Amino acid sequence: MKKTILLLAIVAVVSMLFISCGAGTPAKPKIGVTIYKFDDTFMSYVRNTIEASAAAVGADKVELSVQDSQFDQPKQNDQVDQFLTQNVTSLAINLVDPSAVSVIIEKAKAKSIPVVFFNREPAAADMAAYDKAYYVGAKAQESGTMQGQIAAEYWAAHPEADLNKDGKMQYVMLMGDPSNSDAAFRTEFSIKAVEAAGIQVVKLAEDTAMWDRVKGQEKMAAFLAANKGKIEMVFANNDDMGLGAIEALKAEGYFANGKFMPVVSVDATPPALDAMEQGTLLGTVLNDATNQGKATFELAYAAGSGAKEVVTSVAPLANADGAADAAGKYVWVPYVKVTAENYKE
Ligand code: BGC
Ligand code: CA
């Protein structure tokens, strides 16, 4: 008899627990995050902010799991499968290969799990295929234009920069991963802005260094060897490659005894700001890792908690083109030009 009463009591308690977790009161949101590779300087700042934002909300209110996709799209697909099996309530995905987005969207859609893409922008058609897909990023065209403006302003103020006195800017370009639209846009719009300032350009060399500092150094060393004394301007799609280029330039005697080379990049990471302080990096463009990480977390948290309004404090929702739109699914974080005048701010 006693045993039966005890059993009944246990059953009652257990079923009460189930009822209290049932409909109406959403369980603690569980966010599954993937980063295309941890070994990317800029993404490590974004990741830090996502983790700090979750910590600020509190481990009792949100569960966060962050995985390194190690630059391997099949691996990332497996990580997404695992997250879905573990019943995450939302996903935040930094794609390895933006062209693989439809696979991820299909997986998320099948379980009606919201997904926030960030940094590597999916094609608009893929985004439109799922009403619970969001994107947080920055308009790479803008960063390219700002790079070109920094280069053009320097050129106008420094007639000695035209080494061969032909009135044209002989430049080299270090590109990021060509599958990433940030790389393509920065490459295109930096040069367009130089031309818009009325300066003719000659491309001496252009190659990808995959956003990587060591590869940037190697490519720049090759550019220097093939174009002895001819290079007048160096563009790098990000700071890591720009800093690698500066190492290669130093090895050739630049940044000593009055020998200078203008190098312009993007991100404004702490090491890049140090290089500006040292007078090696001419300028960069702030790619706001903090606000991108914050917006990514806030959207994933709101969507994963079943909030009616999925918004972030960082910027209003917009459409793919950047126009404000309350029904939009994009958050665009602005870039800021960083030069000798404002880099300390
Ligand atoms: C950043 C790069 C980074 C890349 C990763 C870009 O927006 O400027 O530094 O390597 O994103 O996808
Ligand atoms: Ca020239």
mmCIF file of C-alpha atoms and ligand atoms in Angstrom:
data_model
loop_
_atom_site.group_PDB
_atom_site.id
_atom_site.type_symbol
_atom_site.label_atom_id
_atom_site.label_comp_id
_atom_site.label_asym_id
_atom_site.label_seq_id
_atom_site.Cartn_x
_atom_site.Cartn_y
_atom_site.Cartn_z
ATOM 1 C CA MET A 1 0.000 0.000 0.000
ATOM 2 C CA LYS A 2 2.710 2.440 1.051
ATOM 3 C CA LYS A 3 4.604 1.608 -2.118
ATOM 4 C CA THR A 4 1.553 2.368 -4.275
ATOM 5 C CA ILE A 5 1.056 5.736 -2.599
ATOM 6 C CA LEU A 6 4.713 6.591 -3.107
ATOM 7 C CA LEU A 7 4.512 5.590 -6.766
ATOM 8 C CA LEU A 8 1.369 7.664 -7.273
ATOM 9 C CA ALA A 9 3.076 10.628 -5.634
ATOM 10 C CA ILE A 10 6.079 10.299 -7.940
ATOM 11 C CA VAL A 11 3.846 10.032 -10.988
ATOM 12 C CA ALA A 12 1.961 13.153 -9.864
ATOM 13 C CA VAL A 13 5.169 15.168 -9.373
ATOM 14 C CA VAL A 14 6.659 14.049 -12.669
ATOM 15 C CA SER A 15 3.494 14.847 -14.616
ATOM 16 C CA MET A 16 3.311 18.260 -12.943
ATOM 17 C CA LEU A 17 6.844 18.917 -14.145
ATOM 18 C CA PHE A 18 5.849 18.003 -17.681
ATOM 19 C CA ILE A 19 2.754 20.198 -17.572
ATOM 20 C CA SER A 20 4.752 23.206 -16.358
ATOM 21 C CA CYS A 21 7.148 22.808 -19.279
ATOM 22 C CA GLY A 22 4.314 22.450 -21.762
ATOM 23 C CA ALA A 23 2.707 24.841 -24.210
ATOM 24 C CA GLY A 24 2.663 28.538 -23.348
ATOM 25 C CA THR A 25 5.876 28.609 -21.361
ATOM 26 C CA PRO A 26 8.708 28.138 -23.862
ATOM 27 C CA ALA A 27 11.612 26.163 -22.446
ATOM 28 C CA LYS A 28 14.969 27.901 -22.084
ATOM 29 C CA PRO A 29 16.085 28.960 -25.583
ATOM 30 C CA LYS A 30 18.987 26.944 -26.924
ATOM 31 C CA ILE A 31 21.089 28.560 -29.662
ATOM 32 C CA GLY A 32 23.409 26.561 -31.913
ATOM 33 C CA VAL A 33 26.184 28.685 -33.441
ATOM 34 C CA THR A 34 28.737 27.719 -36.096
ATOM 35 C CA ILE A 35 31.756 29.823 -37.112
ATOM 36 C CA TYR A 36 33.262 29.109 -40.553
ATOM 37 C CA LYS A 37 36.647 28.748 -38.858
ATOM 38 C CA PHE A 38 37.788 29.794 -35.387
ATOM 39 C CA ASP A 39 41.186 30.589 -36.856
ATOM 40 C CA ASP A 40 39.978 33.854 -38.471
ATOM 41 C CA THR A 41 40.954 36.999 -36.613
ATOM 42 C CA PHE A 42 37.842 39.027 -37.388
ATOM 43 C CA MET A 43 35.463 36.141 -36.659
ATOM 44 C CA SER A 44 37.118 35.570 -33.299
ATOM 45 C CA TYR A 45 35.996 39.074 -32.256
ATOM 46 C CA VAL A 46 32.459 38.399 -33.494
ATOM 47 C CA ARG A 47 32.421 35.084 -31.605
ATOM 48 C CA ASN A 48 33.635 36.742 -28.403
ATOM 49 C CA THR A 49 30.742 39.191 -28.551
ATOM 50 C CA ILE A 50 28.166 36.447 -29.168
ATOM 51 C CA GLU A 51 29.484 34.564 -26.137
ATOM 52 C CA ALA A 52 29.638 37.696 -23.991
ATOM 53 C CA SER A 53 26.065 38.634 -24.980
ATOM 54 C CA ALA A 54 24.814 35.198 -23.945
ATOM 55 C CA ALA A 55 26.747 35.402 -20.678
ATOM 56 C CA ALA A 56 25.164 38.791 -19.979
ATOM 57 C CA VAL A 57 21.665 37.322 -20.406
ATOM 58 C CA GLY A 58 22.657 34.515 -18.036
ATOM 59 C CA ALA A 59 23.148 30.754 -18.278
ATOM 60 C CA ASP A 60 19.802 30.254 -16.542
ATOM 61 C CA LYS A 61 17.992 32.066 -19.381
ATOM 62 C CA VAL A 62 19.807 30.879 -22.502
ATOM 63 C CA GLU A 63 21.962 27.967 -23.572
ATOM 64 C CA LEU A 64 24.618 28.609 -26.208
ATOM 65 C CA SER A 65 26.773 26.122 -28.082
ATOM 66 C CA VAL A 66 29.439 27.436 -30.494
ATOM 67 C CA GLN A 67 31.142 25.085 -32.965
ATOM 68 C CA ASP A 68 34.202 25.511 -35.193
ATOM 69 C CA SER A 69 33.362 24.442 -38.766
ATOM 70 C CA GLN A 70 37.097 24.373 -39.619
ATOM 71 C CA PHE A 71 36.542 25.725 -43.142
ATOM 72 C CA ASP A 72 34.707 22.513 -44.036
ATOM 73 C CA GLN A 73 31.115 22.810 -45.337
ATOM 74 C CA PRO A 74 30.195 19.100 -44.903
ATOM 75 C CA LYS A 75 31.414 19.387 -41.304
ATOM 76 C CA GLN A 76 29.194 22.433 -40.801
ATOM 77 C CA ASN A 77 26.204 20.550 -42.240
ATOM 78 C CA ASP A 78 26.837 17.758 -39.691
ATOM 79 C CA GLN A 79 27.049 20.323 -36.886
ATOM 80 C CA VAL A 80 23.675 21.721 -37.944
ATOM 81 C CA ASP A 81 22.206 18.178 -37.970
ATOM 82 C CA GLN A 82 23.506 17.636 -34.455
ATOM 83 C CA PHE A 83 22.105 20.931 -33.229
ATOM 84 C CA LEU A 84 18.694 20.025 -34.654
ATOM 85 C CA THR A 85 18.815 16.584 -33.008
ATOM 86 C CA GLN A 86 19.632 18.347 -29.734
ATOM 87 C CA ASN A 87 16.479 20.453 -30.217
ATOM 88 C CA VAL A 88 18.022 23.884 -30.470
ATOM 89 C CA THR A 89 15.396 26.628 -30.660
ATOM 90 C CA SER A 90 17.393 28.734 -33.129
ATOM 91 C CA LEU A 91 20.581 28.620 -35.209
ATOM 92 C CA ALA A 92 23.205 31.298 -35.924
ATOM 93 C CA ILE A 93 25.303 30.286 -38.916
ATOM 94 C CA ASN A 94 28.502 31.805 -40.312
ATOM 95 C CA LEU A 95 28.536 29.809 -43.547
ATOM 96 C CA VAL A 96 31.723 28.178 -44.794
ATOM 97 C CA ASP A 97 30.517 28.350 -48.385
ATOM 98 C CA PRO A 98 27.664 30.796 -49.003
ATOM 99 C CA SER A 99 26.531 28.726 -52.005
ATOM 100 C CA ALA A 100 25.704 25.825 -49.645
ATOM 101 C CA VAL A 101 23.031 27.839 -47.852
ATOM 102 C CA SER A 102 20.020 26.055 -49.376
ATOM 103 C CA VAL A 103 21.007 22.773 -47.659
ATOM 104 C CA ILE A 104 21.035 24.495 -44.259
ATOM 105 C CA ILE A 105 17.802 26.346 -44.942
ATOM 106 C CA GLU A 106 16.054 23.083 -45.886
ATOM 107 C CA LYS A 107 17.202 21.449 -42.642
ATOM 108 C CA ALA A 108 16.069 24.379 -40.471
ATOM 109 C CA LYS A 109 12.802 24.802 -42.347
ATOM 110 C CA ALA A 110 11.888 21.126 -41.936
ATOM 111 C CA LYS A 111 11.862 21.685 -38.163
ATOM 112 C CA SER A 112 10.647 25.288 -38.346
ATOM 113 C CA ILE A 113 13.774 26.505 -36.530
ATOM 114 C CA PRO A 114 14.757 30.153 -37.149
ATOM 115 C CA VAL A 115 18.230 30.720 -38.541
ATOM 116 C CA VAL A 116 20.340 33.871 -38.378
ATOM 117 C CA PHE A 117 23.138 33.932 -40.954
ATOM 118 C CA PHE A 118 25.992 36.329 -40.302
ATOM 119 C CA ASN A 119 29.139 37.676 -42.007
ATOM 120 C CA ARG A 120 28.867 35.441 -45.120
ATOM 121 C CA GLU A 121 25.790 36.617 -46.953
ATOM 122 C CA PRO A 122 23.471 34.073 -48.592
ATOM 123 C CA ALA A 123 21.940 34.826 -51.986
ATOM 124 C CA ALA A 124 18.743 36.880 -51.761
ATOM 125 C CA ALA A 125 16.702 34.110 -53.408
ATOM 126 C CA ASP A 126 17.765 31.619 -50.718
ATOM 127 C CA MET A 127 16.926 34.105 -47.974
ATOM 128 C CA ALA A 128 13.508 34.686 -49.525
ATOM 129 C CA ALA A 129 12.790 30.933 -49.470
ATOM 130 C CA TYR A 130 12.377 30.871 -45.680
ATOM 131 C CA ASP A 131 10.439 33.394 -43.617
ATOM 132 C CA LYS A 132 12.519 32.568 -40.515
ATOM 133 C CA ALA A 133 15.886 33.298 -42.148
ATOM 134 C CA TYR A 134 17.734 36.470 -41.104
ATOM 135 C CA TYR A 135 21.062 38.015 -42.034
ATOM 136 C CA VAL A 136 23.423 40.227 -40.026
ATOM 137 C CA GLY A 137 26.313 41.813 -41.868
ATOM 138 C CA ALA A 138 27.780 44.926 -43.395
ATOM 139 C CA LYS A 139 27.527 46.324 -46.920
ATOM 140 C CA ALA A 140 30.918 45.394 -48.322
ATOM 141 C CA GLN A 141 30.536 47.906 -51.163
ATOM 142 C CA GLU A 142 30.652 50.633 -48.498
ATOM 143 C CA SER A 143 33.960 49.374 -47.084
ATOM 144 C CA GLY A 144 35.503 49.201 -50.561
ATOM 145 C CA THR A 145 34.424 52.761 -51.312
ATOM 146 C CA MET A 146 35.945 53.994 -48.039
ATOM 147 C CA GLN A 147 39.234 52.212 -48.808
ATOM 148 C CA GLY A 148 39.353 53.876 -52.212
ATOM 149 C CA GLN A 149 38.664 57.275 -50.647
ATOM 150 C CA ILE A 150 41.511 56.841 -48.162
ATOM 151 C CA ALA A 151 43.866 55.926 -51.029
ATOM 152 C CA ALA A 152 42.671 58.838 -53.190
ATOM 153 C CA GLU A 153 43.065 61.371 -50.367
ATOM 154 C CA TYR A 154 46.607 60.164 -49.739
ATOM 155 C CA TRP A 155 47.421 60.336 -53.454
ATOM 156 C CA ALA A 156 46.176 63.915 -53.709
ATOM 157 C CA ALA A 157 48.202 65.021 -50.679
ATOM 158 C CA HIS A 158 51.395 63.153 -51.673
ATOM 159 C CA PRO A 159 52.520 63.843 -55.264
ATOM 160 C CA GLU A 160 55.733 61.876 -54.522
ATOM 161 C CA ALA A 161 53.562 58.721 -54.274
ATOM 162 C CA ASP A 162 53.461 58.649 -58.092
ATOM 163 C CA LEU A 163 56.885 57.003 -58.331
ATOM 164 C CA ASN A 164 57.150 56.835 -62.124
ATOM 165 C CA LYS A 165 55.429 60.213 -62.624
ATOM 166 C CA ASP A 166 52.959 58.873 -65.180
ATOM 167 C CA GLY A 167 49.983 60.386 -63.350
ATOM 168 C CA LYS A 168 48.512 56.914 -62.750
ATOM 169 C CA MET A 169 48.298 54.816 -59.603
ATOM 170 C CA GLN A 170 50.058 51.461 -60.022
ATOM 171 C CA TYR A 171 48.457 49.175 -57.424
ATOM 172 C CA VAL A 172 48.329 45.591 -56.177
ATOM 173 C CA MET A 173 45.289 43.910 -54.624
ATOM 174 C CA LEU A 174 45.247 41.188 -51.955
ATOM 175 C CA MET A 175 41.855 39.509 -52.050
ATOM 176 C CA GLY A 176 39.980 37.503 -49.420
ATOM 177 C CA ASP A 177 38.249 34.210 -50.152
ATOM 178 C CA PRO A 178 36.794 34.689 -53.661
ATOM 179 C CA SER A 179 33.612 32.761 -52.699
ATOM 180 C CA ASN A 180 32.860 35.516 -50.156
ATOM 181 C CA SER A 181 31.014 38.540 -51.537
ATOM 182 C CA ASP A 182 32.878 40.837 -49.095
ATOM 183 C CA ALA A 183 36.074 40.079 -51.035
ATOM 184 C CA ALA A 184 34.566 40.689 -54.463
ATOM 185 C CA PHE A 185 32.841 43.942 -53.460
ATOM 186 C CA ARG A 186 35.864 45.406 -51.676
ATOM 187 C CA THR A 187 38.065 44.627 -54.666
ATOM 188 C CA GLU A 188 35.647 46.276 -57.077
ATOM 189 C CA PHE A 189 34.485 49.293 -55.079
ATOM 190 C CA SER A 190 37.885 50.364 -53.735
ATOM 191 C CA ILE A 191 39.144 50.874 -57.281
ATOM 192 C CA LYS A 192 35.877 52.478 -58.407
ATOM 193 C CA ALA A 193 36.250 55.083 -55.654
ATOM 194 C CA VAL A 194 39.827 55.882 -56.723
ATOM 195 C CA GLU A 195 38.623 56.345 -60.299
ATOM 196 C CA ALA A 196 35.662 58.419 -59.112
ATOM 197 C CA ALA A 197 38.199 60.784 -57.535
ATOM 198 C CA GLY A 198 39.603 61.341 -61.030
ATOM 199 C CA ILE A 199 42.684 59.138 -60.643
ATOM 200 C CA GLN A 200 43.682 56.664 -63.345
ATOM 201 C CA VAL A 201 44.805 53.257 -62.112
ATOM 202 C CA VAL A 202 46.972 50.433 -63.401
ATOM 203 C CA LYS A 203 46.566 47.009 -61.787
ATOM 204 C CA LEU A 204 49.993 45.389 -61.456
ATOM 205 C CA ALA A 205 48.826 42.269 -59.622
ATOM 206 C CA GLU A 206 45.793 40.774 -57.902
ATOM 207 C CA ASP A 207 45.569 37.459 -56.067
ATOM 208 C CA THR A 208 43.710 35.852 -53.209
ATOM 209 C CA ALA A 209 45.397 35.417 -49.844
ATOM 210 C CA MET A 210 42.221 33.928 -48.316
ATOM 211 C CA TRP A 211 41.917 36.584 -45.553
ATOM 212 C CA ASP A 212 45.099 35.143 -44.060
ATOM 213 C CA ARG A 213 48.097 37.011 -42.666
ATOM 214 C CA VAL A 214 50.803 34.504 -43.620
ATOM 215 C CA LYS A 215 49.383 34.097 -47.128
ATOM 216 C CA GLY A 216 49.194 37.888 -47.416
ATOM 217 C CA GLN A 217 52.870 38.129 -46.611
ATOM 218 C CA GLU A 218 53.771 35.429 -49.170
ATOM 219 C CA LYS A 219 51.684 36.979 -51.959
ATOM 220 C CA MET A 220 53.038 40.452 -51.268
ATOM 221 C CA ALA A 221 56.619 39.142 -51.359
ATOM 222 C CA ALA A 222 55.863 37.639 -54.780
ATOM 223 C CA PHE A 223 54.250 40.905 -56.006
ATOM 224 C CA LEU A 224 57.325 42.866 -54.887
ATOM 225 C CA ALA A 225 59.729 40.483 -56.585
ATOM 226 C CA ALA A 226 57.806 40.642 -59.870
ATOM 227 C CA ASN A 227 57.297 44.440 -59.826
ATOM 228 C CA LYS A 228 60.511 45.855 -58.424
ATOM 229 C CA GLY A 229 60.071 49.537 -57.516
ATOM 230 C CA LYS A 230 56.807 49.833 -59.504
ATOM 231 C CA ILE A 231 54.139 49.380 -56.817
ATOM 232 C CA GLU A 232 52.612 52.649 -55.590
ATOM 233 C CA MET A 233 49.602 51.466 -53.546
ATOM 234 C CA VAL A 234 48.572 48.256 -51.761
ATOM 235 C CA PHE A 235 44.938 47.310 -51.192
ATOM 236 C CA ALA A 236 44.060 44.383 -48.933
ATOM 237 C CA ASN A 237 40.486 43.160 -48.455
ATOM 238 C CA ASN A 238 41.176 42.772 -44.708
ATOM 239 C CA ASP A 239 43.656 43.801 -42.022
ATOM 240 C CA ASP A 240 45.255 40.391 -41.592
ATOM 241 C CA MET A 241 46.383 40.354 -45.230
ATOM 242 C CA GLY A 242 47.399 44.014 -44.999
ATOM 243 C CA LEU A 243 49.524 43.250 -41.935
ATOM 244 C CA GLY A 244 51.087 40.311 -43.785
ATOM 245 C CA ALA A 245 51.870 42.658 -46.696
ATOM 246 C CA ILE A 246 53.526 45.087 -44.261
ATOM 247 C CA GLU A 247 55.802 42.256 -43.052
ATOM 248 C CA ALA A 248 56.846 41.541 -46.652
ATOM 249 C CA LEU A 249 57.423 45.258 -47.236
ATOM 250 C CA LYS A 250 59.563 45.551 -44.104
ATOM 251 C CA ALA A 251 61.710 42.676 -45.388
ATOM 252 C CA GLU A 252 62.326 44.791 -48.506
ATOM 253 C CA GLY A 253 63.425 47.811 -46.486
ATOM 254 C CA TYR A 254 60.126 49.707 -46.386
ATOM 255 C CA PHE A 255 59.047 51.700 -43.322
ATOM 256 C CA ALA A 256 62.659 52.627 -42.562
ATOM 257 C CA ASN A 257 64.913 55.460 -43.782
ATOM 258 C CA GLY A 258 62.019 57.347 -45.350
ATOM 259 C CA LYS A 259 60.921 54.461 -47.589
ATOM 260 C CA PHE A 260 57.116 54.248 -47.386
ATOM 261 C CA MET A 261 54.321 52.259 -49.021
ATOM 262 C CA PRO A 262 50.645 53.132 -48.532
ATOM 263 C CA VAL A 263 48.661 50.042 -47.433
ATOM 264 C CA VAL A 264 44.880 50.246 -46.975
ATOM 265 C CA SER A 265 42.779 47.420 -45.503
ATOM 266 C CA VAL A 266 39.476 46.692 -43.700
ATOM 267 C CA ASP A 267 38.365 45.592 -40.181
ATOM 268 C CA ALA A 268 40.211 47.907 -37.754
ATOM 269 C CA THR A 269 41.280 45.025 -35.521
ATOM 270 C CA PRO A 270 43.468 45.950 -32.514
ATOM 271 C CA PRO A 271 46.696 44.794 -34.296
ATOM 272 C CA ALA A 272 45.775 46.974 -37.298
ATOM 273 C CA LEU A 273 45.284 49.988 -35.036
ATOM 274 C CA ASP A 274 48.718 49.260 -33.532
ATOM 275 C CA ALA A 275 50.161 49.286 -37.064
ATOM 276 C CA MET A 276 48.541 52.677 -37.659
ATOM 277 C CA GLU A 277 50.137 53.901 -34.460
ATOM 278 C CA GLN A 278 53.509 52.676 -35.748
ATOM 279 C CA GLY A 279 52.942 54.454 -39.048
ATOM 280 C CA THR A 280 53.008 51.340 -41.223
ATOM 281 C CA LEU A 281 49.304 50.922 -42.071
ATOM 282 C CA LEU A 282 47.962 54.009 -43.858
ATOM 283 C CA GLY A 283 44.298 53.377 -43.123
ATOM 284 C CA THR A 284 41.561 50.830 -42.547
ATOM 285 C CA VAL A 285 37.772 50.653 -42.294
ATOM 286 C CA LEU A 286 36.021 49.635 -39.086
ATOM 287 C CA ASN A 287 34.108 46.392 -39.649
ATOM 288 C CA ASP A 288 32.092 46.466 -36.461
ATOM 289 C CA ALA A 289 32.559 42.977 -34.966
ATOM 290 C CA THR A 290 30.969 44.010 -31.670
ATOM 291 C CA ASN A 291 27.687 45.191 -33.137
ATOM 292 C CA GLN A 292 27.559 42.326 -35.649
ATOM 293 C CA GLY A 293 28.007 39.814 -32.814
ATOM 294 C CA LYS A 294 25.463 41.604 -30.665
ATOM 295 C CA ALA A 295 22.837 41.764 -33.425
ATOM 296 C CA THR A 296 23.395 38.089 -34.280
ATOM 297 C CA PHE A 297 22.875 37.037 -30.682
ATOM 298 C CA GLU A 298 19.862 39.285 -30.112
ATOM 299 C CA LEU A 299 18.054 38.050 -33.239
ATOM 300 C CA ALA A 300 18.827 34.396 -32.487
ATOM 301 C CA TYR A 301 17.723 34.840 -28.872
ATOM 302 C CA ALA A 302 14.481 36.619 -29.774
ATOM 303 C CA ALA A 303 13.611 34.193 -32.573
ATOM 304 C CA GLY A 304 14.582 31.198 -30.423
ATOM 305 C CA SER A 305 12.366 32.359 -27.536
ATOM 306 C CA GLY A 306 9.360 32.555 -29.815
ATOM 307 C CA ALA A 307 9.220 36.353 -29.448
ATOM 308 C CA LYS A 308 6.559 37.972 -31.614
ATOM 309 C CA GLU A 309 8.921 40.739 -32.660
ATOM 310 C CA VAL A 310 12.358 39.585 -33.744
ATOM 311 C CA VAL A 311 14.409 42.776 -33.435
ATOM 312 C CA THR A 312 17.802 43.949 -32.224
ATOM 313 C CA SER A 313 18.953 47.093 -30.423
ATOM 314 C CA VAL A 314 21.817 47.492 -32.943
ATOM 315 C CA ALA A 315 19.909 48.699 -36.011
ATOM 316 C CA PRO A 316 16.373 48.582 -37.403
ATOM 317 C CA LEU A 317 15.438 45.673 -39.656
ATOM 318 C CA ALA A 318 15.973 46.357 -43.343
ATOM 319 C CA ASN A 319 15.647 44.662 -46.690
ATOM 320 C CA ALA A 320 18.466 43.179 -48.751
ATOM 321 C CA ASP A 321 19.243 46.536 -50.377
ATOM 322 C CA GLY A 322 19.630 48.276 -47.050
ATOM 323 C CA ALA A 323 16.357 50.224 -46.931
ATOM 324 C CA ALA A 324 14.638 50.208 -43.525
ATOM 325 C CA ASP A 325 11.702 47.788 -43.570
ATOM 326 C CA ALA A 326 9.871 46.600 -40.436
ATOM 327 C CA ALA A 327 9.172 43.301 -42.208
ATOM 328 C CA GLY A 328 12.782 43.030 -43.380
ATOM 329 C CA LYS A 329 15.072 40.180 -42.374
ATOM 330 C CA TYR A 330 18.411 41.977 -42.648
ATOM 331 C CA VAL A 331 20.451 43.920 -40.115
ATOM 332 C CA TRP A 332 23.146 46.081 -41.729
ATOM 333 C CA VAL A 333 25.896 47.337 -39.451
ATOM 334 C CA PRO A 334 27.625 50.450 -40.851
ATOM 335 C CA TYR A 335 31.338 50.671 -41.617
ATOM 336 C CA VAL A 336 33.463 53.604 -40.433
ATOM 337 C CA LYS A 337 36.503 55.023 -42.229
ATOM 338 C CA VAL A 338 39.608 54.865 -39.989
ATOM 339 C CA THR A 339 42.513 57.207 -40.730
ATOM 340 C CA ALA A 340 45.313 58.904 -38.811
ATOM 341 C CA GLU A 341 42.778 61.541 -37.666
ATOM 342 C CA ASN A 342 40.354 59.226 -35.861
ATOM 343 C CA TYR A 343 41.999 55.850 -35.208
ATOM 344 C CA LYS A 344 42.434 56.574 -31.491
ATOM 345 C CA GLU A 345 38.696 57.066 -30.929
HETATM 346 C C1 BGC B 1 36.318 40.292 -42.688
HETATM 347 C C2 BGC B 1 37.494 39.383 -42.796
HETATM 348 C C3 BGC B 1 37.093 37.973 -42.454
HETATM 349 C C4 BGC B 1 35.897 37.541 -43.268
HETATM 350 C C5 BGC B 1 35.400 36.175 -42.869
HETATM 351 C C6 BGC B 1 35.179 39.758 -43.535
HETATM 352 O O1 BGC B 1 34.060 40.589 -43.399
HETATM 353 O O2 BGC B 1 36.658 41.588 -43.124
HETATM 354 O O3 BGC B 1 38.535 39.795 -41.953
HETATM 355 O O4 BGC B 1 38.183 37.104 -42.685
HETATM 356 O O5 BGC B 1 34.853 38.466 -43.113
HETATM 357 O O6 BGC B 1 34.299 35.773 -43.620
HETATM 358 CA CA CA B 2 52.420 55.993 -61.296
#
